[in-house]
mmCIF file of N, CA and C in Angstrom:
data_model
loop_
_atom_site.group_PDB
_atom_site.id
_atom_site.type_symbol
_atom_site.label_atom_id
_atom_site.label_comp_id
_atom_site.label_asym_id
_atom_site.label_seq_id
_atom_site.Cartn_x
_atom_site.Cartn_y
_atom_site.Cartn_z
ATOM 1 N N UNK A 1 23.704 -12.706 0.709
ATOM 2 C CA UNK A 1 22.614 -13.370 0.806
ATOM 3 C C UNK A 1 22.522 -14.456 -0.410
ATOM 4 N N UNK A 2 21.753 -15.641 0.119
ATOM 5 C CA UNK A 2 21.627 -16.531 -0.905
ATOM 6 C C UNK A 2 20.231 -16.317 -1.473
ATOM 7 N N UNK A 3 20.010 -17.016 -2.691
ATOM 8 C CA UNK A 3 18.728 -16.797 -3.445
ATOM 9 C C UNK A 3 17.444 -17.194 -2.539
ATOM 10 N N UNK A 4 17.606 -18.293 -1.956
ATOM 11 C CA UNK A 4 16.291 -18.610 -1.058
ATOM 12 C C UNK A 4 16.041 -17.691 -0.118
ATOM 13 N N UNK A 5 17.158 -17.058 0.725
ATOM 14 C CA UNK A 5 16.973 -16.236 1.720
ATOM 15 C C UNK A 5 16.075 -14.935 1.011
ATOM 16 N N UNK A 6 16.646 -14.467 -0.034
ATOM 17 C CA UNK A 6 16.092 -13.185 -0.715
ATOM 18 C C UNK A 6 14.598 -13.654 -0.993
ATOM 19 N N UNK A 7 14.331 -14.829 -1.619
ATOM 20 C CA UNK A 7 12.942 -15.083 -2.115
ATOM 21 C C UNK A 7 12.026 -15.270 -0.586
ATOM 22 N N UNK A 8 12.558 -15.648 0.440
ATOM 23 C CA UNK A 8 11.814 -15.731 1.707
ATOM 24 C C UNK A 8 11.482 -14.290 2.125
ATOM 25 N N UNK A 9 12.764 -13.453 2.165
ATOM 26 C CA UNK A 9 12.448 -12.056 2.609
ATOM 27 C C UNK A 9 11.405 -11.275 1.698
ATOM 28 N N UNK A 10 11.516 -11.535 0.404
ATOM 29 C CA UNK A 10 10.506 -11.017 -0.597
ATOM 30 C C UNK A 10 8.961 -11.447 -0.251
ATOM 31 N N UNK A 11 8.932 -12.864 0.002
ATOM 32 C CA UNK A 11 7.584 -13.426 0.264
ATOM 33 C C UNK A 11 7.048 -12.690 1.587
ATOM 34 N N UNK A 12 7.974 -12.523 2.564
ATOM 35 C CA UNK A 12 7.372 -11.985 3.866
ATOM 36 C C UNK A 12 7.030 -10.531 3.658
ATOM 37 N N UNK A 13 7.714 -9.788 2.952
ATOM 38 C CA UNK A 13 7.396 -8.209 2.543
ATOM 39 C C UNK A 13 6.122 -8.278 1.862
ATOM 40 N N UNK A 14 5.986 -9.145 0.849
ATOM 41 C CA UNK A 14 4.739 -9.345 0.094
ATOM 42 C C UNK A 14 3.472 -9.389 1.019
ATOM 43 N N UNK A 15 3.523 -10.500 1.906
ATOM 44 C CA UNK A 15 2.422 -10.811 2.824
ATOM 45 C C UNK A 15 2.208 -9.581 3.658
ATOM 46 N N UNK A 16 3.246 -8.878 4.162
ATOM 47 C CA UNK A 16 2.981 -7.898 5.204
ATOM 48 C C UNK A 16 2.326 -6.683 4.525
ATOM 49 N N UNK A 17 2.656 -6.370 3.165
ATOM 50 C CA UNK A 17 2.173 -5.215 2.570
ATOM 51 C C UNK A 17 0.795 -5.484 1.981
ATOM 52 N N UNK A 18 0.324 -6.571 1.717
ATOM 53 C CA UNK A 18 -1.057 -6.910 1.179
ATOM 54 C C UNK A 18 -2.117 -6.083 2.043
ATOM 55 N N UNK A 19 -2.194 -6.107 3.282
ATOM 56 C CA UNK A 19 -3.427 -5.285 3.937
ATOM 57 C C UNK A 19 -3.330 -3.983 3.626
ATOM 58 N N UNK A 20 -2.091 -3.357 3.650
ATOM 59 C CA UNK A 20 -1.977 -1.930 3.604
ATOM 60 C C UNK A 20 -2.446 -1.535 2.078
ATOM 61 N N UNK A 21 -1.808 -2.202 1.132
ATOM 62 C CA UNK A 21 -2.167 -1.895 -0.217
ATOM 63 C C UNK A 21 -3.736 -2.204 -0.497
ATOM 64 N N UNK A 22 -4.245 -3.251 -0.012
ATOM 65 C CA UNK A 22 -5.746 -3.550 -0.228
ATOM 66 C C UNK A 22 -6.626 -2.455 0.164
ATOM 67 N N UNK A 23 -6.250 -2.095 1.568
ATOM 68 C CA UNK A 23 -7.005 -1.055 2.161
ATOM 69 C C UNK A 23 -7.023 0.294 1.372
ATOM 70 N N UNK A 24 -5.871 0.587 0.837
ATOM 71 C CA UNK A 24 -5.637 1.861 0.087
ATOM 72 C C UNK A 24 -6.423 1.812 -1.282
ATOM 73 N N UNK A 25 -6.292 0.716 -1.895
ATOM 74 C CA UNK A 25 -7.076 0.472 -3.113
ATOM 75 C C UNK A 25 -8.493 0.617 -3.091
ATOM 76 N N UNK A 26 -9.034 -0.004 -1.950
ATOM 77 C CA UNK A 26 -10.490 0.032 -1.694
ATOM 78 C C UNK A 26 -10.894 1.468 -1.524
ATOM 79 N N UNK A 27 -10.099 2.245 -0.618
ATOM 80 C CA UNK A 27 -10.540 3.609 -0.403
ATOM 81 C C UNK A 27 -10.371 4.411 -1.567
ATOM 82 N N UNK A 28 -9.264 4.221 -2.450
ATOM 83 C CA UNK A 28 -9.140 4.810 -3.657
ATOM 84 C C UNK A 28 -10.332 4.648 -4.705
ATOM 85 N N UNK A 29 -10.707 3.424 -4.707
ATOM 86 C CA UNK A 29 -11.817 2.953 -5.741
ATOM 87 C C UNK A 29 -13.016 3.642 -5.181
ATOM 88 N N UNK A 30 -13.256 3.642 -3.929
ATOM 89 C CA UNK A 30 -14.483 4.446 -3.378
ATOM 90 C C UNK A 30 -14.506 5.962 -3.805
ATOM 91 N N UNK A 31 -13.230 6.532 -3.616
ATOM 92 C CA UNK A 31 -13.164 7.995 -3.827
ATOM 93 C C UNK A 31 -13.421 8.250 -5.274
ATOM 94 N N UNK A 32 -12.859 7.292 -6.215
ATOM 95 C CA UNK A 32 -13.053 7.456 -7.664
ATOM 96 C C UNK A 32 -14.414 7.370 -7.958
ATOM 97 N N UNK A 33 -15.116 6.360 -7.431
ATOM 98 C CA UNK A 33 -16.479 6.060 -7.786
ATOM 99 C C UNK A 33 -17.550 7.152 -7.383
ATOM 100 N N UNK A 34 -17.181 7.877 -6.102
ATOM 101 C CA UNK A 34 -17.959 8.932 -5.844
ATOM 102 C C UNK A 34 -17.713 10.177 -6.780
ATOM 103 N N UNK A 35 -16.411 10.355 -7.048
ATOM 104 C CA UNK A 35 -16.077 11.474 -8.094
ATOM 105 C C UNK A 35 -16.690 11.300 -9.289
ATOM 106 N N UNK A 36 -16.617 10.025 -9.707
ATOM 107 C CA UNK A 36 -17.343 9.845 -11.173
ATOM 108 C C UNK A 36 -18.790 10.006 -11.111
ATOM 109 N N UNK A 37 -19.474 9.782 -9.937
ATOM 110 C CA UNK A 37 -20.906 9.972 -9.941
ATOM 111 C C UNK A 37 -21.132 11.403 -9.903
ATOM 112 N N UNK A 38 -20.283 12.145 -9.144
ATOM 113 C CA UNK A 38 -20.392 13.559 -9.095
ATOM 114 C C UNK A 38 -20.262 14.426 -10.575
ATOM 115 N N UNK A 39 -19.165 13.640 -11.293
ATOM 116 C CA UNK A 39 -18.738 14.286 -12.673
ATOM 117 C C UNK A 39 -19.873 14.139 -13.505
ATOM 118 N N UNK A 40 -20.586 13.058 -13.627
ATOM 119 C CA UNK A 40 -21.695 12.851 -14.548
ATOM 120 C C UNK A 40 -22.943 13.296 -14.031
ATOM 121 N N UNK A 41 -23.123 13.920 -12.828
ATOM 122 C CA UNK A 41 -24.422 14.433 -12.260
ATOM 123 C C UNK A 41 -25.103 15.418 -13.012
ATOM 124 N N UNK A 42 -24.281 16.189 -13.695
ATOM 125 C CA UNK A 42 -24.924 17.246 -14.473
ATOM 126 C C UNK A 42 -25.069 16.922 -16.015
ATOM 127 N N UNK A 43 -26.255 16.491 -16.409
ATOM 128 C CA UNK A 43 -26.289 15.940 -17.834
ATOM 129 C C UNK A 43 -26.170 17.154 -18.837
ATOM 130 N N UNK A 44 -26.243 18.247 -18.582
ATOM 131 C CA UNK A 44 -26.263 19.375 -19.519
ATOM 132 C C UNK A 44 -24.837 20.022 -19.737
ATOM 133 N N UNK A 45 -23.832 19.455 -19.045
ATOM 134 C CA UNK A 45 -22.641 19.922 -19.190
ATOM 135 C C UNK A 45 -21.734 19.453 -20.452
ATOM 136 N N UNK A 46 -20.851 20.199 -21.043
ATOM 137 C CA UNK A 46 -20.295 19.864 -22.337
ATOM 138 C C UNK A 46 -19.278 18.728 -22.080
ATOM 139 N N UNK A 47 -19.063 18.057 -23.242
ATOM 140 C CA UNK A 47 -18.111 16.841 -23.070
ATOM 141 C C UNK A 47 -16.791 17.347 -22.637
ATOM 142 N N UNK A 48 -16.411 18.464 -22.916
ATOM 143 C CA UNK A 48 -15.037 18.884 -22.515
ATOM 144 C C UNK A 48 -14.990 18.986 -21.036
ATOM 145 N N UNK A 49 -15.881 19.693 -20.497
ATOM 146 C CA UNK A 49 -16.019 19.817 -18.938
ATOM 147 C C UNK A 49 -16.270 18.421 -18.369
ATOM 148 N N UNK A 50 -16.862 17.459 -18.916
ATOM 149 C CA UNK A 50 -17.071 16.178 -18.373
ATOM 150 C C UNK A 50 -15.742 15.381 -18.369
ATOM 151 N N UNK A 51 -15.116 15.408 -19.476
ATOM 152 C CA UNK A 51 -13.884 14.787 -19.461
ATOM 153 C C UNK A 51 -12.712 15.288 -18.596
ATOM 154 N N UNK A 52 -12.695 16.667 -18.418
ATOM 155 C CA UNK A 52 -11.989 17.284 -17.492
ATOM 156 C C UNK A 52 -12.123 16.821 -16.074
ATOM 157 N N UNK A 53 -13.491 16.729 -15.724
ATOM 158 C CA UNK A 53 -13.888 16.275 -14.301
ATOM 159 C C UNK A 53 -13.556 14.743 -14.157
ATOM 160 N N UNK A 54 -13.693 14.053 -15.323
ATOM 161 C CA UNK A 54 -13.284 12.750 -14.986
ATOM 162 C C UNK A 54 -11.695 12.551 -14.903
ATOM 163 N N UNK A 55 -11.029 13.141 -15.671
ATOM 164 C CA UNK A 55 -9.537 13.158 -15.524
ATOM 165 C C UNK A 55 -9.040 13.444 -14.131
ATOM 166 N N UNK A 56 -9.641 14.573 -13.699
ATOM 167 C CA UNK A 56 -9.258 15.136 -12.371
ATOM 168 C C UNK A 56 -9.628 14.199 -11.195
ATOM 169 N N UNK A 57 -10.718 13.533 -11.272
ATOM 170 C CA UNK A 57 -11.206 12.466 -10.460
ATOM 171 C C UNK A 57 -10.220 11.237 -10.360
ATOM 172 N N UNK A 58 -9.808 10.950 -11.538
ATOM 173 C CA UNK A 58 -8.806 9.757 -11.673
ATOM 174 C C UNK A 58 -7.588 10.049 -11.133
ATOM 175 N N UNK A 59 -7.126 11.243 -11.415
ATOM 176 C CA UNK A 59 -5.774 11.766 -10.780
ATOM 177 C C UNK A 59 -5.943 11.780 -9.400
ATOM 178 N N UNK A 60 -7.028 12.417 -8.936
ATOM 179 C CA UNK A 60 -7.000 12.649 -7.133
ATOM 180 C C UNK A 60 -7.229 11.169 -6.694
ATOM 181 N N UNK A 61 -7.881 10.391 -7.302
ATOM 182 C CA UNK A 61 -8.007 8.950 -6.707
ATOM 183 C C UNK A 61 -6.741 8.182 -6.682
ATOM 184 N N UNK A 62 -5.898 8.229 -7.750
ATOM 185 C CA UNK A 62 -4.528 7.634 -7.620
ATOM 186 C C UNK A 62 -3.667 8.362 -6.613
ATOM 187 N N UNK A 63 -3.765 9.646 -6.404
ATOM 188 C CA UNK A 63 -2.947 10.383 -5.512
ATOM 189 C C UNK A 63 -3.368 9.875 -4.112
ATOM 190 N N UNK A 64 -4.676 9.740 -3.804
ATOM 191 C CA UNK A 64 -5.114 9.264 -2.617
ATOM 192 C C UNK A 64 -4.602 7.791 -2.241
ATOM 193 N N UNK A 65 -4.618 7.147 -3.225
ATOM 194 C CA UNK A 65 -4.129 5.722 -2.868
ATOM 195 C C UNK A 65 -2.736 5.740 -2.472
ATOM 196 N N UNK A 66 -1.895 6.512 -3.162
ATOM 197 C CA UNK A 66 -0.478 6.662 -2.934
ATOM 198 C C UNK A 66 -0.154 7.244 -1.534
ATOM 199 N N UNK A 67 -1.027 8.271 -1.162
ATOM 200 C CA UNK A 67 -0.798 8.943 0.037
ATOM 201 C C UNK A 67 -1.210 7.860 1.207
ATOM 202 N N UNK A 68 -2.286 7.231 1.138
ATOM 203 C CA UNK A 68 -2.755 6.181 2.093
ATOM 204 C C UNK A 68 -1.724 5.072 2.274
ATOM 205 N N UNK A 69 -1.079 4.582 1.136
ATOM 206 C CA UNK A 69 -0.068 3.516 1.317
ATOM 207 C C UNK A 69 1.053 4.099 2.104
ATOM 208 N N UNK A 70 1.535 5.320 1.760
ATOM 209 C CA UNK A 70 2.669 6.003 2.580
ATOM 210 C C UNK A 70 2.153 6.244 4.036
ATOM 211 N N UNK A 71 1.014 6.739 4.280
ATOM 212 C CA UNK A 71 0.668 6.897 5.560
ATOM 213 C C UNK A 71 0.548 5.620 6.475
ATOM 214 N N UNK A 72 -0.044 4.616 5.815
ATOM 215 C CA UNK A 72 -0.183 3.344 6.675
ATOM 216 C C UNK A 72 1.223 2.771 6.942
ATOM 217 N N UNK A 73 2.017 2.781 5.837
ATOM 218 C CA UNK A 73 3.466 2.203 5.931
ATOM 219 C C UNK A 73 4.183 2.998 7.153
ATOM 220 N N UNK A 74 4.090 4.303 7.047
ATOM 221 C CA UNK A 74 4.649 5.086 8.068
ATOM 222 C C UNK A 74 4.078 4.735 9.487
ATOM 223 N N UNK A 75 2.886 4.583 9.674
ATOM 224 C CA UNK A 75 2.402 4.245 11.015
ATOM 225 C C UNK A 75 2.752 2.885 11.506
ATOM 226 N N UNK A 76 3.065 1.922 10.476
ATOM 227 C CA UNK A 76 3.559 0.482 11.024
ATOM 228 C C UNK A 76 4.922 0.671 11.445
ATOM 229 N N UNK A 77 5.727 1.475 10.548
ATOM 230 C CA UNK A 77 7.039 1.702 10.994
ATOM 231 C C UNK A 77 7.233 2.372 12.317
ATOM 232 N N UNK A 78 6.443 3.345 12.534
ATOM 233 C CA UNK A 78 6.522 4.023 13.882
ATOM 234 C C UNK A 78 6.127 2.900 14.988
ATOM 235 N N UNK A 79 5.152 2.241 14.858
ATOM 236 C CA UNK A 79 4.689 1.213 15.812
ATOM 237 C C UNK A 79 5.790 0.137 16.042
ATOM 238 N N UNK A 80 6.434 -0.227 14.979
ATOM 239 C CA UNK A 80 7.586 -1.224 15.161
ATOM 240 C C UNK A 80 8.707 -0.634 15.990
ATOM 241 N N UNK A 81 9.043 0.718 15.605
ATOM 242 C CA UNK A 81 10.005 1.318 16.476
ATOM 243 C C UNK A 81 9.900 1.574 17.933
ATOM 244 N N UNK A 82 8.465 1.826 18.322
ATOM 245 C CA UNK A 82 8.009 2.076 19.573
ATOM 246 C C UNK A 82 7.879 0.760 20.391
ATOM 247 N N UNK A 83 7.891 -0.407 19.672
ATOM 248 C CA UNK A 83 7.753 -1.794 20.408
ATOM 249 C C UNK A 83 8.986 -1.998 21.254
ATOM 250 N N UNK A 84 8.796 -2.879 22.159
ATOM 251 C CA UNK A 84 9.812 -3.122 23.130
ATOM 252 C C UNK A 84 11.055 -3.808 22.572
ATOM 253 N N UNK A 85 10.808 -4.469 21.420
ATOM 254 C CA UNK A 85 11.864 -5.261 20.950
ATOM 255 C C UNK A 85 12.481 -4.508 19.817
ATOM 256 N N UNK A 86 13.811 -4.232 19.725
ATOM 257 C CA UNK A 86 14.175 -3.334 18.618
ATOM 258 C C UNK A 86 14.060 -4.162 17.258
ATOM 259 N N UNK A 87 13.796 -3.334 16.164
ATOM 260 C CA UNK A 87 13.715 -3.863 14.880
ATOM 261 C C UNK A 87 14.931 -4.569 14.398
ATOM 262 N N UNK A 88 14.852 -5.799 13.852
ATOM 263 C CA UNK A 88 15.997 -6.526 13.337
ATOM 264 C C UNK A 88 16.300 -6.087 11.887
ATOM 265 N N UNK A 89 17.537 -6.109 11.680
ATOM 266 C CA UNK A 89 17.974 -5.848 10.171
ATOM 267 C C UNK A 89 17.658 -7.235 9.299
ATOM 268 N N UNK A 90 17.692 -6.978 8.128
ATOM 269 C CA UNK A 90 17.349 -8.223 7.085
ATOM 270 C C UNK A 90 18.299 -9.238 7.537
ATOM 271 N N UNK A 91 19.533 -8.930 7.635
ATOM 272 C CA UNK A 91 20.644 -9.974 7.956
ATOM 273 C C UNK A 91 20.438 -10.753 9.363
ATOM 274 N N UNK A 92 19.943 -10.040 10.286
ATOM 275 C CA UNK A 92 19.561 -10.635 11.574
ATOM 276 C C UNK A 92 18.329 -11.593 11.402
ATOM 277 N N UNK A 93 17.403 -11.096 10.642
ATOM 278 C CA UNK A 93 16.270 -11.984 10.339
ATOM 279 C C UNK A 93 16.637 -13.320 9.594
ATOM 280 N N UNK A 94 17.576 -13.152 8.734
ATOM 281 C CA UNK A 94 18.057 -14.344 7.956
ATOM 282 C C UNK A 94 18.857 -15.305 8.867
ATOM 283 N N UNK A 95 19.624 -14.641 9.612
ATOM 284 C CA UNK A 95 20.432 -15.497 10.605
ATOM 285 C C UNK A 95 19.339 -16.299 11.597
ATOM 286 N N UNK A 96 18.365 -15.566 12.017
ATOM 287 C CA UNK A 96 17.347 -16.135 12.947
ATOM 288 C C UNK A 96 16.724 -17.380 12.334
ATOM 289 N N UNK A 97 16.316 -17.007 11.061
ATOM 290 C CA UNK A 97 15.553 -18.240 10.208
ATOM 291 C C UNK A 97 16.536 -19.300 10.116
ATOM 292 N N UNK A 98 17.826 -19.108 9.749
ATOM 293 C CA UNK A 98 18.726 -20.256 9.644
ATOM 294 C C UNK A 98 18.822 -21.042 10.985
ATOM 295 N N UNK A 99 19.004 -20.269 12.147
ATOM 296 C CA UNK A 99 18.969 -20.997 13.337
ATOM 297 C C UNK A 99 17.763 -21.855 13.564
ATOM 298 N N UNK A 100 16.540 -21.337 13.318
ATOM 299 C CA UNK A 100 15.350 -22.028 13.340
ATOM 300 C C UNK A 100 15.253 -23.180 12.506
ATOM 301 N N UNK A 101 15.718 -23.193 11.277
ATOM 302 C CA UNK A 101 15.812 -24.442 10.456
ATOM 303 C C UNK A 101 16.727 -25.296 10.916
ATOM 304 N N UNK A 102 17.852 -24.932 11.463
ATOM 305 C CA UNK A 102 18.828 -25.980 11.925
ATOM 306 C C UNK A 102 18.292 -26.676 13.292
ATOM 307 N N UNK A 103 17.471 -25.865 13.879
ATOM 308 C CA UNK A 103 16.924 -26.678 15.151
ATOM 309 C C UNK A 103 15.876 -27.696 14.782
ATOM 310 N N UNK A 104 15.196 -27.420 13.604
ATOM 311 C CA UNK A 104 13.971 -28.296 13.300
ATOM 312 C C UNK A 104 14.556 -29.609 12.601
#
């Protein structure tokens, strides 16, 4: 593959992954925000307990983001496989792009 083809493929992948990552980050941030509110809810807790709650909340939020990205990506792959047209390999996509460029 030539460098422009790889760049085009990378740009396409970037555009397709933006909604998946954005949704997961928003949900993860909401989860972390709710967890932080719960962690600081008790003003009489020791700093050690507070820091443990905060670190657990952050860890769980990051794990949630990763799980959502994987789940959403898996759903998209499953939908793509169930579609009537078979998924093309990257090489087939590049050949198709070249044919379209030649026609233009």
